[in-house]
Short mmCIF file of C-alpha atoms and ligand atoms in Angstrom, two decimals:
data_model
loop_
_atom_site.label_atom_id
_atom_site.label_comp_id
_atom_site.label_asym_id
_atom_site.label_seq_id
_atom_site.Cartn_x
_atom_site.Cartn_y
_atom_site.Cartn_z
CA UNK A 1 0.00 0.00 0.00
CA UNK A 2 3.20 2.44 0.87
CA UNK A 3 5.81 3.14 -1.70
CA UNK A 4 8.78 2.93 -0.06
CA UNK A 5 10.58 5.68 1.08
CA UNK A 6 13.76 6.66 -0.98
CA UNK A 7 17.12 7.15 0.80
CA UNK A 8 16.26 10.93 1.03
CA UNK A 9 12.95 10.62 3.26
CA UNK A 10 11.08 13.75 4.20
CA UNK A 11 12.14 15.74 7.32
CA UNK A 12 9.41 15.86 9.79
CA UNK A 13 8.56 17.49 12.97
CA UNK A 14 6.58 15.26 15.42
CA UNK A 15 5.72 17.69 18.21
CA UNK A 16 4.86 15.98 21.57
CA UNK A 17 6.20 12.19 22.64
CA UNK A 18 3.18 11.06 24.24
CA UNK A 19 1.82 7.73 22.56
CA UNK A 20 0.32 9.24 19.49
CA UNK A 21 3.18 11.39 18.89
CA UNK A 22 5.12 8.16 18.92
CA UNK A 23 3.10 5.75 17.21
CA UNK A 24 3.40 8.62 14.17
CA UNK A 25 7.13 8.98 14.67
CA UNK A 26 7.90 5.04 14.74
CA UNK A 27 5.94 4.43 11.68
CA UNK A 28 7.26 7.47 9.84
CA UNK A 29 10.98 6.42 11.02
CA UNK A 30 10.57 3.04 9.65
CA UNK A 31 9.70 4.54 6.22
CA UNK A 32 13.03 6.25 6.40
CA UNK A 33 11.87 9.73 6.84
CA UNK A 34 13.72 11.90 9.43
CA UNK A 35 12.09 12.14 12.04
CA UNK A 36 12.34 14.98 14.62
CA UNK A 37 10.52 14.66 18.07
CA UNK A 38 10.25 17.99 20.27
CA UNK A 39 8.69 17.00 24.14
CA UNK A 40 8.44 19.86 26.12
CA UNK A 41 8.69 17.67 29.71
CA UNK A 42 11.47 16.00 31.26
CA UNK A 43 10.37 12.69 29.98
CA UNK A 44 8.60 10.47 26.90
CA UNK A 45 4.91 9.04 27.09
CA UNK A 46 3.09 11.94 28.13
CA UNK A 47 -0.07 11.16 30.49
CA UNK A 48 1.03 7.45 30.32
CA UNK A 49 3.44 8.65 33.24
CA UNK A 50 4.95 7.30 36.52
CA UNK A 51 6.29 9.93 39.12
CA UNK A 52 9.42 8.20 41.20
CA UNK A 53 10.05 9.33 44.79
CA UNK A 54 12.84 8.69 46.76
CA UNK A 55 11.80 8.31 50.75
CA UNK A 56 14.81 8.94 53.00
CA UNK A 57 15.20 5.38 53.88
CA UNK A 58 16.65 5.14 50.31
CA UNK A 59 13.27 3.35 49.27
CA UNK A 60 12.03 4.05 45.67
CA UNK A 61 8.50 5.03 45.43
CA UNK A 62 6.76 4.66 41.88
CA UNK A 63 3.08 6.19 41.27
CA UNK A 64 1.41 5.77 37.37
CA UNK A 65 -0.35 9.11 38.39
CA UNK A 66 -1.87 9.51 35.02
CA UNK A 67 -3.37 6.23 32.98
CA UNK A 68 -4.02 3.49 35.12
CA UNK A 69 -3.90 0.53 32.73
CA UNK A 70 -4.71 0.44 29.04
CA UNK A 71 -7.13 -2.04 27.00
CA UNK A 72 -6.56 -3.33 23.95
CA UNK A 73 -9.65 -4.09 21.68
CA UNK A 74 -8.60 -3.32 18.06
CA UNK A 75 -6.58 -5.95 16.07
CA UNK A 76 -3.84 -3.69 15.19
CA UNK A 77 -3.26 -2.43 18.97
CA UNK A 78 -3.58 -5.99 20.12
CA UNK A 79 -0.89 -6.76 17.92
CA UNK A 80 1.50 -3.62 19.25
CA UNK A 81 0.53 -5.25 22.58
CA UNK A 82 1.77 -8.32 22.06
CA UNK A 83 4.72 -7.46 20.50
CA UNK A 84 5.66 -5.00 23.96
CA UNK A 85 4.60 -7.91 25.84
CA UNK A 86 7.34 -10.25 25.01
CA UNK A 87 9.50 -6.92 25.00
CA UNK A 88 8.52 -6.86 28.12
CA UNK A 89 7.78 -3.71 27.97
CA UNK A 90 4.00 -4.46 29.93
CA UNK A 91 2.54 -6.98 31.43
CA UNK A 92 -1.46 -7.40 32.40
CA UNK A 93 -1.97 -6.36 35.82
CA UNK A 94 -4.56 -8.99 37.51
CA UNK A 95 -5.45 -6.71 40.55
CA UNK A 96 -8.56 -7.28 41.73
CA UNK A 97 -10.98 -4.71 40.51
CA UNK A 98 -14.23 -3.58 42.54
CA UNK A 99 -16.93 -0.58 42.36
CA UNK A 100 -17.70 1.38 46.04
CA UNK A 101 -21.17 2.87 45.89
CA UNK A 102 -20.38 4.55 49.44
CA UNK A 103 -22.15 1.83 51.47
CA UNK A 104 -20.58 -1.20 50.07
CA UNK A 105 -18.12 -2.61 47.87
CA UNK A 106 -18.92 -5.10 44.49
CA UNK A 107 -16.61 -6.89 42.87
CA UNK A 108 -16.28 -5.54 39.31
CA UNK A 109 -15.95 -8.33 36.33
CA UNK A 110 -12.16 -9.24 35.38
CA UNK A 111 -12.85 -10.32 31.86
CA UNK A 112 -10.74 -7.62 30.41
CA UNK A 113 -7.05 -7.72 29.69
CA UNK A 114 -5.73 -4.28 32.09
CA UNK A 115 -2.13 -3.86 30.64
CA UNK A 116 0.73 -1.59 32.31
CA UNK A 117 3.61 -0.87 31.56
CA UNK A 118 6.76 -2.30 33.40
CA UNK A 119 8.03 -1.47 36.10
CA UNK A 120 5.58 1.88 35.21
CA UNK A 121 3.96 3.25 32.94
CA UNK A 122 6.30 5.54 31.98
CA UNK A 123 8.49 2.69 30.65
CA UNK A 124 6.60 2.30 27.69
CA UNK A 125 7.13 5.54 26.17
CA UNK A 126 10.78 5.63 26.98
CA UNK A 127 11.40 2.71 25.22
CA UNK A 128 9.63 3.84 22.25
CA UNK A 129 11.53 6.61 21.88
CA UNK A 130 15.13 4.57 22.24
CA UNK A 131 16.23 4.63 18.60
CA UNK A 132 14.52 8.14 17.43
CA UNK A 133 15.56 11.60 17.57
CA UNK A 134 14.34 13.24 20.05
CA UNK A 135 14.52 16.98 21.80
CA UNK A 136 13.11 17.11 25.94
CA UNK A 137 12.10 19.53 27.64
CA UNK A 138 11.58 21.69 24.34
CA UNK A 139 8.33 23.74 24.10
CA UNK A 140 7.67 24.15 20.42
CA UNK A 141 5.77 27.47 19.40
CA UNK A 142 3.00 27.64 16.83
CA UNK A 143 4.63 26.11 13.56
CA UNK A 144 4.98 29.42 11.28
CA UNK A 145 4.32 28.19 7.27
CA UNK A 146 6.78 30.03 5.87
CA UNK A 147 7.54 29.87 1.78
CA UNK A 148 6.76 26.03 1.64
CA UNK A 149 8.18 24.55 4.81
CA UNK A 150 7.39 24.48 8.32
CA UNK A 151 9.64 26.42 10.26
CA UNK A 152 9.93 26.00 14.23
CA UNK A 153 11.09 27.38 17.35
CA UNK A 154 10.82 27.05 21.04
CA UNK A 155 9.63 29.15 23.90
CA UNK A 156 12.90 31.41 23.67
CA UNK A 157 12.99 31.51 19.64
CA UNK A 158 15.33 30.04 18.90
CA UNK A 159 14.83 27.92 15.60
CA UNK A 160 14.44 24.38 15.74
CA UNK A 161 14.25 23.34 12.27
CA UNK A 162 12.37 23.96 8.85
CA UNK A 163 10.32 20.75 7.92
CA UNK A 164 8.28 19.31 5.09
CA UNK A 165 5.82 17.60 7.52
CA UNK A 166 4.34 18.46 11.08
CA UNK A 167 2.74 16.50 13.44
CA UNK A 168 1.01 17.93 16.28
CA UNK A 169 -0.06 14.93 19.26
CA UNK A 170 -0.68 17.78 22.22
CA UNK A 171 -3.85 17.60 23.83
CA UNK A 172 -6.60 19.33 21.61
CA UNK A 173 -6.46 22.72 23.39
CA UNK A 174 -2.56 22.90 22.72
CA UNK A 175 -3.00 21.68 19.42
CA UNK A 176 -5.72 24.18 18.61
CA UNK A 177 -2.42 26.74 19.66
CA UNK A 178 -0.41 25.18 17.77
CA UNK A 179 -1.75 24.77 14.61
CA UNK A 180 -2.79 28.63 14.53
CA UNK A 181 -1.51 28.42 10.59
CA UNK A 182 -3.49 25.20 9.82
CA UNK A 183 -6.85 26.96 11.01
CA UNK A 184 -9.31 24.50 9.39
CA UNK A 185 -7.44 21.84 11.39
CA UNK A 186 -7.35 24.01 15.16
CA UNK A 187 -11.14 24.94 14.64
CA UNK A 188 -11.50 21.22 14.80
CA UNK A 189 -9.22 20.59 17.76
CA UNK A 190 -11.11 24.24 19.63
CA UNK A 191 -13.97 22.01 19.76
CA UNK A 192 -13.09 19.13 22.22
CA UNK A 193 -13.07 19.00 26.26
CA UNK A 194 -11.15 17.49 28.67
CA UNK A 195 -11.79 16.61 32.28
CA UNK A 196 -9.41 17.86 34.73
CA UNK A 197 -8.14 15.40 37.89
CA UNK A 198 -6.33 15.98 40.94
CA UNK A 199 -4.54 12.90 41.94
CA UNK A 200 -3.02 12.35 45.04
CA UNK A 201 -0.08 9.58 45.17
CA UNK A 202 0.43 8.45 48.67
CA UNK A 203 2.85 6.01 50.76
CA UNK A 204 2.17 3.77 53.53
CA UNK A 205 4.31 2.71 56.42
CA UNK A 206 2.31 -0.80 56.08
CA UNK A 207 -1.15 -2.22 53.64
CA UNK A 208 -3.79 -0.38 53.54
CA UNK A 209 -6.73 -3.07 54.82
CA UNK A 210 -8.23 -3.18 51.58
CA UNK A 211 -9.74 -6.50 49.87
CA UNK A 212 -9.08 -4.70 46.17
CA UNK A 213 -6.23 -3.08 44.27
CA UNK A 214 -8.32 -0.73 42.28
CA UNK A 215 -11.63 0.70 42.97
CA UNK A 216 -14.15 2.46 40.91
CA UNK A 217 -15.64 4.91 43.50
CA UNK A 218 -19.09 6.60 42.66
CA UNK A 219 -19.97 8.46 45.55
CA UNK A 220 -17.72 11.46 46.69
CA UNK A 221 -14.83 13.27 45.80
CA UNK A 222 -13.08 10.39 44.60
CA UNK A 223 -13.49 8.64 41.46
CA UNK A 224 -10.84 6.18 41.43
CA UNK A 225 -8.42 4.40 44.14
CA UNK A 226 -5.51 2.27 42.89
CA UNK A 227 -2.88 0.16 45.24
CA UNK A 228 -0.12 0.64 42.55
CA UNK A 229 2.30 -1.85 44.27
CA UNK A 230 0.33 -4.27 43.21
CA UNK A 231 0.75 -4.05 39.15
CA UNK A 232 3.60 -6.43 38.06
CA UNK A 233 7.15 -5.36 38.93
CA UNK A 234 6.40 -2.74 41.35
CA UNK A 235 7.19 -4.29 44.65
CA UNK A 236 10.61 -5.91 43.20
CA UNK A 237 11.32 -1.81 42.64
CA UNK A 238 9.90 -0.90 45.82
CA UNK A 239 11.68 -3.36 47.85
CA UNK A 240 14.24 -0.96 49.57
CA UNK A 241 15.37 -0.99 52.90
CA UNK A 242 11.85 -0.36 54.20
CA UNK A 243 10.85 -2.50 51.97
CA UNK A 244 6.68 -1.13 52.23
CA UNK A 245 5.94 -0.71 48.81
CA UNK A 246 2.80 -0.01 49.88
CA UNK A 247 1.54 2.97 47.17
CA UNK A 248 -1.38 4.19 46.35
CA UNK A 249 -3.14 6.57 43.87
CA UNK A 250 -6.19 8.31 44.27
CA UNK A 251 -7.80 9.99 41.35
CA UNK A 252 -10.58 13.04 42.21
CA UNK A 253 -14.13 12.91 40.44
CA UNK A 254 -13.62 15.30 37.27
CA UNK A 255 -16.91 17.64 39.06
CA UNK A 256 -15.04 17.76 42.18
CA UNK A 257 -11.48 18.59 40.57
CA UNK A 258 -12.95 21.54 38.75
CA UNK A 259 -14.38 22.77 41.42
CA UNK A 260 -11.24 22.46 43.56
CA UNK A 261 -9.08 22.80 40.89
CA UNK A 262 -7.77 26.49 42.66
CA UNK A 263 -7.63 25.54 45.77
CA UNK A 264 -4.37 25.21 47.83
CA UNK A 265 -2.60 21.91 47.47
CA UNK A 266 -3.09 20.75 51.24
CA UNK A 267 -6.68 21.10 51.00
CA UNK A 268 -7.38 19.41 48.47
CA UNK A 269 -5.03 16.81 49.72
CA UNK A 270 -6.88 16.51 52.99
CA UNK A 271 -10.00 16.40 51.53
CA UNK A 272 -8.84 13.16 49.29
CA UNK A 273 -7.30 11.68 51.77
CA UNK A 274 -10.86 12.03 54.49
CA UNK A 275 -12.44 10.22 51.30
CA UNK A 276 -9.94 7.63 51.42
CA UNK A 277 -10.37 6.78 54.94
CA UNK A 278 -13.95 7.08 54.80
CA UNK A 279 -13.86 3.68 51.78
CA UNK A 280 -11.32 1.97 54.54
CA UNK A 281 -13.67 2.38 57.55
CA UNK A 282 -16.69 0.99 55.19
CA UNK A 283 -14.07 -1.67 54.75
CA UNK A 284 -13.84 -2.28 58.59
CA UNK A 285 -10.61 -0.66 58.42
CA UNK A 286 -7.72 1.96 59.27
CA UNK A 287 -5.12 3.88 57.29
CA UNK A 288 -1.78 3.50 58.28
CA UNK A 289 0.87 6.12 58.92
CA UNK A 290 1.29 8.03 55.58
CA UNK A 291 5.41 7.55 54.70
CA UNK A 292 5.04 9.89 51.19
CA UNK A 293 2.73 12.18 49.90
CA UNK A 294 2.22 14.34 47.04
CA UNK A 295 -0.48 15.48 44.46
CA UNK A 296 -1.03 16.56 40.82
CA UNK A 297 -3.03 18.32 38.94
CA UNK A 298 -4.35 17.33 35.30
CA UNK A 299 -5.93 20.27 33.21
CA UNK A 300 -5.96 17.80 30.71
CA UNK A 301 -7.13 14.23 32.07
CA UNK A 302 -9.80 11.89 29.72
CA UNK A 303 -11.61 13.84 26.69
CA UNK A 304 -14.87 14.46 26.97
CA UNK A 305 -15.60 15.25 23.67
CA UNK A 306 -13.73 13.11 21.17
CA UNK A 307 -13.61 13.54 17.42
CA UNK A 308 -14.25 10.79 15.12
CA UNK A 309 -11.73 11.88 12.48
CA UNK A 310 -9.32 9.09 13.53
CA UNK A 311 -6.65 11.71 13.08
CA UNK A 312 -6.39 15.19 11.30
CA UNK A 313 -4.68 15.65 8.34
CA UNK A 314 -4.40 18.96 5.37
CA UNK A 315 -2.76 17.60 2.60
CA UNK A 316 -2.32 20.94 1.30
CA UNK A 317 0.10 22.62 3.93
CA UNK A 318 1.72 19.10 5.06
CA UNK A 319 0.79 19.40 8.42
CA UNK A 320 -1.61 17.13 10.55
CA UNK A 321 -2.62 16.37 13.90
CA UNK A 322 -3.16 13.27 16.11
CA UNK A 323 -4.34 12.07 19.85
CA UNK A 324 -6.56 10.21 21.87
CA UNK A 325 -9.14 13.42 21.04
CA UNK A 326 -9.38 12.65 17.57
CA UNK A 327 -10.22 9.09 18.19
CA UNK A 328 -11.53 8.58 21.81
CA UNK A 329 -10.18 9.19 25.28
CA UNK A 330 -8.05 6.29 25.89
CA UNK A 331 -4.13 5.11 25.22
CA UNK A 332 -5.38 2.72 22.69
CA UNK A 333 -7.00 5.30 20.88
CA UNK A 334 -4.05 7.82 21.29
CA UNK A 335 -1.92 5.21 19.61
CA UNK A 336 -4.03 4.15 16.47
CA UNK A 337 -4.73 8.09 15.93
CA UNK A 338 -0.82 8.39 15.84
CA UNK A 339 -0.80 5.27 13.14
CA UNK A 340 -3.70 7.10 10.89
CA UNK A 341 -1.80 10.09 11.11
CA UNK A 342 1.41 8.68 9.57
CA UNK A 343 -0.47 6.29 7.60
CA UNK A 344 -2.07 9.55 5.46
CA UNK A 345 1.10 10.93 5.50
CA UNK A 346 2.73 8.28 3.70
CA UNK A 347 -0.22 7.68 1.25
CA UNK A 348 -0.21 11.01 0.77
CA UNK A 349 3.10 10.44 -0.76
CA UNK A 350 2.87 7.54 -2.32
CA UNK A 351 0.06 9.07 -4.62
CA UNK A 352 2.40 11.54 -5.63
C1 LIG B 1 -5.43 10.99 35.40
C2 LIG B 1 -5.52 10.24 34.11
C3 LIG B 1 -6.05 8.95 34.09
C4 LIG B 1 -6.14 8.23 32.91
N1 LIG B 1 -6.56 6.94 32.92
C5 LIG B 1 -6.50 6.20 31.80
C6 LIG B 1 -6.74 4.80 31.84
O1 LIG B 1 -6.92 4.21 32.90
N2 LIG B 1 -6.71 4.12 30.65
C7 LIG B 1 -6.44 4.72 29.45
O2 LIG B 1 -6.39 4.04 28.42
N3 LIG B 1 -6.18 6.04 29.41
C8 LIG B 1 -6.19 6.80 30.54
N4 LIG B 1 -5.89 8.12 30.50
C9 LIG B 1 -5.74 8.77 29.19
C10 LIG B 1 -4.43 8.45 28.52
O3 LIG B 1 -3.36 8.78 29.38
C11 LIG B 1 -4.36 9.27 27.25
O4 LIG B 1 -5.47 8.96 26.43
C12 LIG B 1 -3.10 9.03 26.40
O5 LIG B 1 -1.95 8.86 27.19
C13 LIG B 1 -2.97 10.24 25.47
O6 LIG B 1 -1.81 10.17 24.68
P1 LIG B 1 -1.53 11.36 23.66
O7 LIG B 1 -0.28 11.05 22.96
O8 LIG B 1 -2.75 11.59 22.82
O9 LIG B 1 -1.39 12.68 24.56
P2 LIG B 1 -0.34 13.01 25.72
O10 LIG B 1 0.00 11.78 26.46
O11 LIG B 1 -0.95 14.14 26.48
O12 LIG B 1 0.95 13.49 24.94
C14 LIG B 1 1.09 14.79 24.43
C15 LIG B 1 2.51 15.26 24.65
O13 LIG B 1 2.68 16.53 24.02
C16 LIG B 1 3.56 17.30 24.82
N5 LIG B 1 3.38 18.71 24.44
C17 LIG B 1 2.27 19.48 24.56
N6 LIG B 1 2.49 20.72 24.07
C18 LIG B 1 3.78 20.72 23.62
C19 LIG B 1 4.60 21.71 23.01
N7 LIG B 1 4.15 22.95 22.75
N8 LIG B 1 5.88 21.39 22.68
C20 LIG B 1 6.37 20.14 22.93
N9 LIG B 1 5.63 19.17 23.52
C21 LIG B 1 4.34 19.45 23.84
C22 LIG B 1 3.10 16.97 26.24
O14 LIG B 1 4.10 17.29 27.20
C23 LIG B 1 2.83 15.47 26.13
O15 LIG B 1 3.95 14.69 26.47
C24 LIG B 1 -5.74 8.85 31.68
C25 LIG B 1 -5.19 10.12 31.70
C26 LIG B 1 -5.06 10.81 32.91
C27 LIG B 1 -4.40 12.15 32.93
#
């Protein structure tokens, strides 16, 4: 279906090394094109992240504070899957998964694969990025078109590059920013939402007295609780002196988090963490000494109002854009958006 690339391959600008941004760059880099990816964080895999902490015993803490676990229901993603999987890259996490309706706790059904990366999430988009070319902690202003190329710079202007291609995999409002010379293409990304989230990662002198290692909450501020030491290869990396490994994530109901969302850290913090020990009580239980604490805010958490474009893409001004927004709200769909993306891109050439 793709003509192969010639030895000269297109220079391209993939801005953003979350999953889409990746899935685009891989499949553009295998095609021989040259690839450049600007990230404006510290780090690769964007909301498929994993904060570390180091507690003074010399224990590492790790917290996926953004996606939990990822599904895989497409063919082509399955595949991907797999092929990480005996990487081992991720592994399925079998935690057992209830719903707490503020009274009572159900056990919720465990018939889907939950996948995380390993030994976090954040693993997964580092090793993606291994063999490409790629710029951290780079904030890339709008592309400017500028007498047929894309030229770009960061935050303190200096120039980054003039390219034949862009790809833009930011969240929708940052890619409705970005793409201020595509405008046909950022009217389109002006139009989707996003929850926000406070999360709250939090360690444990000892286990919390809970019968489940992930909980669906629908009743209060919380929305989801998560004993992360339990997803595969987290205690082996937890194991330090202390050896606890007892961590935790709490994510906020999106209602509650916007509502909150300017409040001062401990607040919202205490608040959580009342919510928290509320669901152990129910349990017949007790939190024990808190070891670690810290929270995070999302402005951008799930989409609320996806796109069904697959991807964005203006053939005219070789520039396109791709994310979980154009497809859905989830990793899976952030990845196959990032596919359809490169996938026009190459057609595009191929038909001359
Ligand atoms: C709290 C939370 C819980 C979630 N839970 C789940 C879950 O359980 N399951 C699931 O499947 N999904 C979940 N998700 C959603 C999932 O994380 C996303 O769908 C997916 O990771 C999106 O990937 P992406 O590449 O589209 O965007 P992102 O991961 O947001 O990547 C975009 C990248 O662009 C970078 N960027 C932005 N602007 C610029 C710029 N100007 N210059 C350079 N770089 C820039 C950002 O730093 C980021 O790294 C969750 C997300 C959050 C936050």
């Amino acid at each position: 279906m793709i003509a192969p690339a010639e030895e000269r391959g297109l220079r391209i600008a993939v801005i953003g090394a979350g999953l889409s941004g990746l899935a685009a760059a891989r499949m553009l880099a295998d095609q021989r094109h040259r690839v450049s990816l600007f990230e404006k964080s510290r780090g690769c895999g964007g909301r498929a992240a994993t904060r570390r902490a180091t507690q003074p015993s010399a224990e590492t803490l790790r917290f996926d504070h953004g996606a939990q676990y990822f599904t895989a229901r497409d063919p082509r993603f399955q595949r991907c899957v797999q092929t990480w999987a005996e990487r081992g890259l991720v592994a399925p996490w079998d935690g057992r998964i209830g719903a707490f309706d503020g009274d009572s706790f159900t056990p919720a059904g465990q018939e889907t694969t939950r996948w995380v990366g390993v030994p976090g999430m954040s693993a997964l988009g580092r090793a993606l990025a291994e063999d490409l070319e790629v710029r951290l902690q780079t904030r890339v202003r709008p592309p400017r078109w500028c007498r047929g190329r894309w030229q770009l710079s960061d935050e303190a202007g200096q120039e980054l590059g003039r390219f034949e291609r862009v790809v833009v995999s930011a969240p929708a409002p940052q890619s409705a920013e970005l793409l201020m010379d595509a405008p046909r293409l950022a009217a389109q990304a002006a139009c989707v939402d996003y929850t926000p989230c406070w999360t709250l990662m939090l360690g444990f002198a000892a286990p919390v007295p809970l019968a489940f290692d992930g909980i669906f909450v629908n009743q209060g501020p919380l929305r989801w609780v998560a004993r992360d030491s339990s997803k595969p290869g987290r205690w082996a990396a937890a194991m330090g002196p202390a050896g606890s490994g007892n961590c935790w994530v709490l994510h906020a109901e999106p209602g509650w988090t916007r509502k909150h969302l300017n409040d001062a850290r401990e607040q919202v913090q205490a608040a959580m963490l009342a919510a928290f020990a509320t669901l152990v009580d129910v349990a017949g239980g007790a939190l024990p000494a808190i070891t670690w604490r810290q929270s995070h805010s999302w402005l951008y958490s799930l989409v609320e109002t996806p796109l069904e474009e697959g991807c964005l893409w203006d053939p005219a001004l070789g520039i396109g854009a791709c994310g979980d927004w154009c497809n859905g709200a989830r990793v899976e769909d952030a990845w196959l958006s990032g596919e359809a993306l490169a996938g026009r891109i190459l057609a595009a050439m191929a038909s001359g």
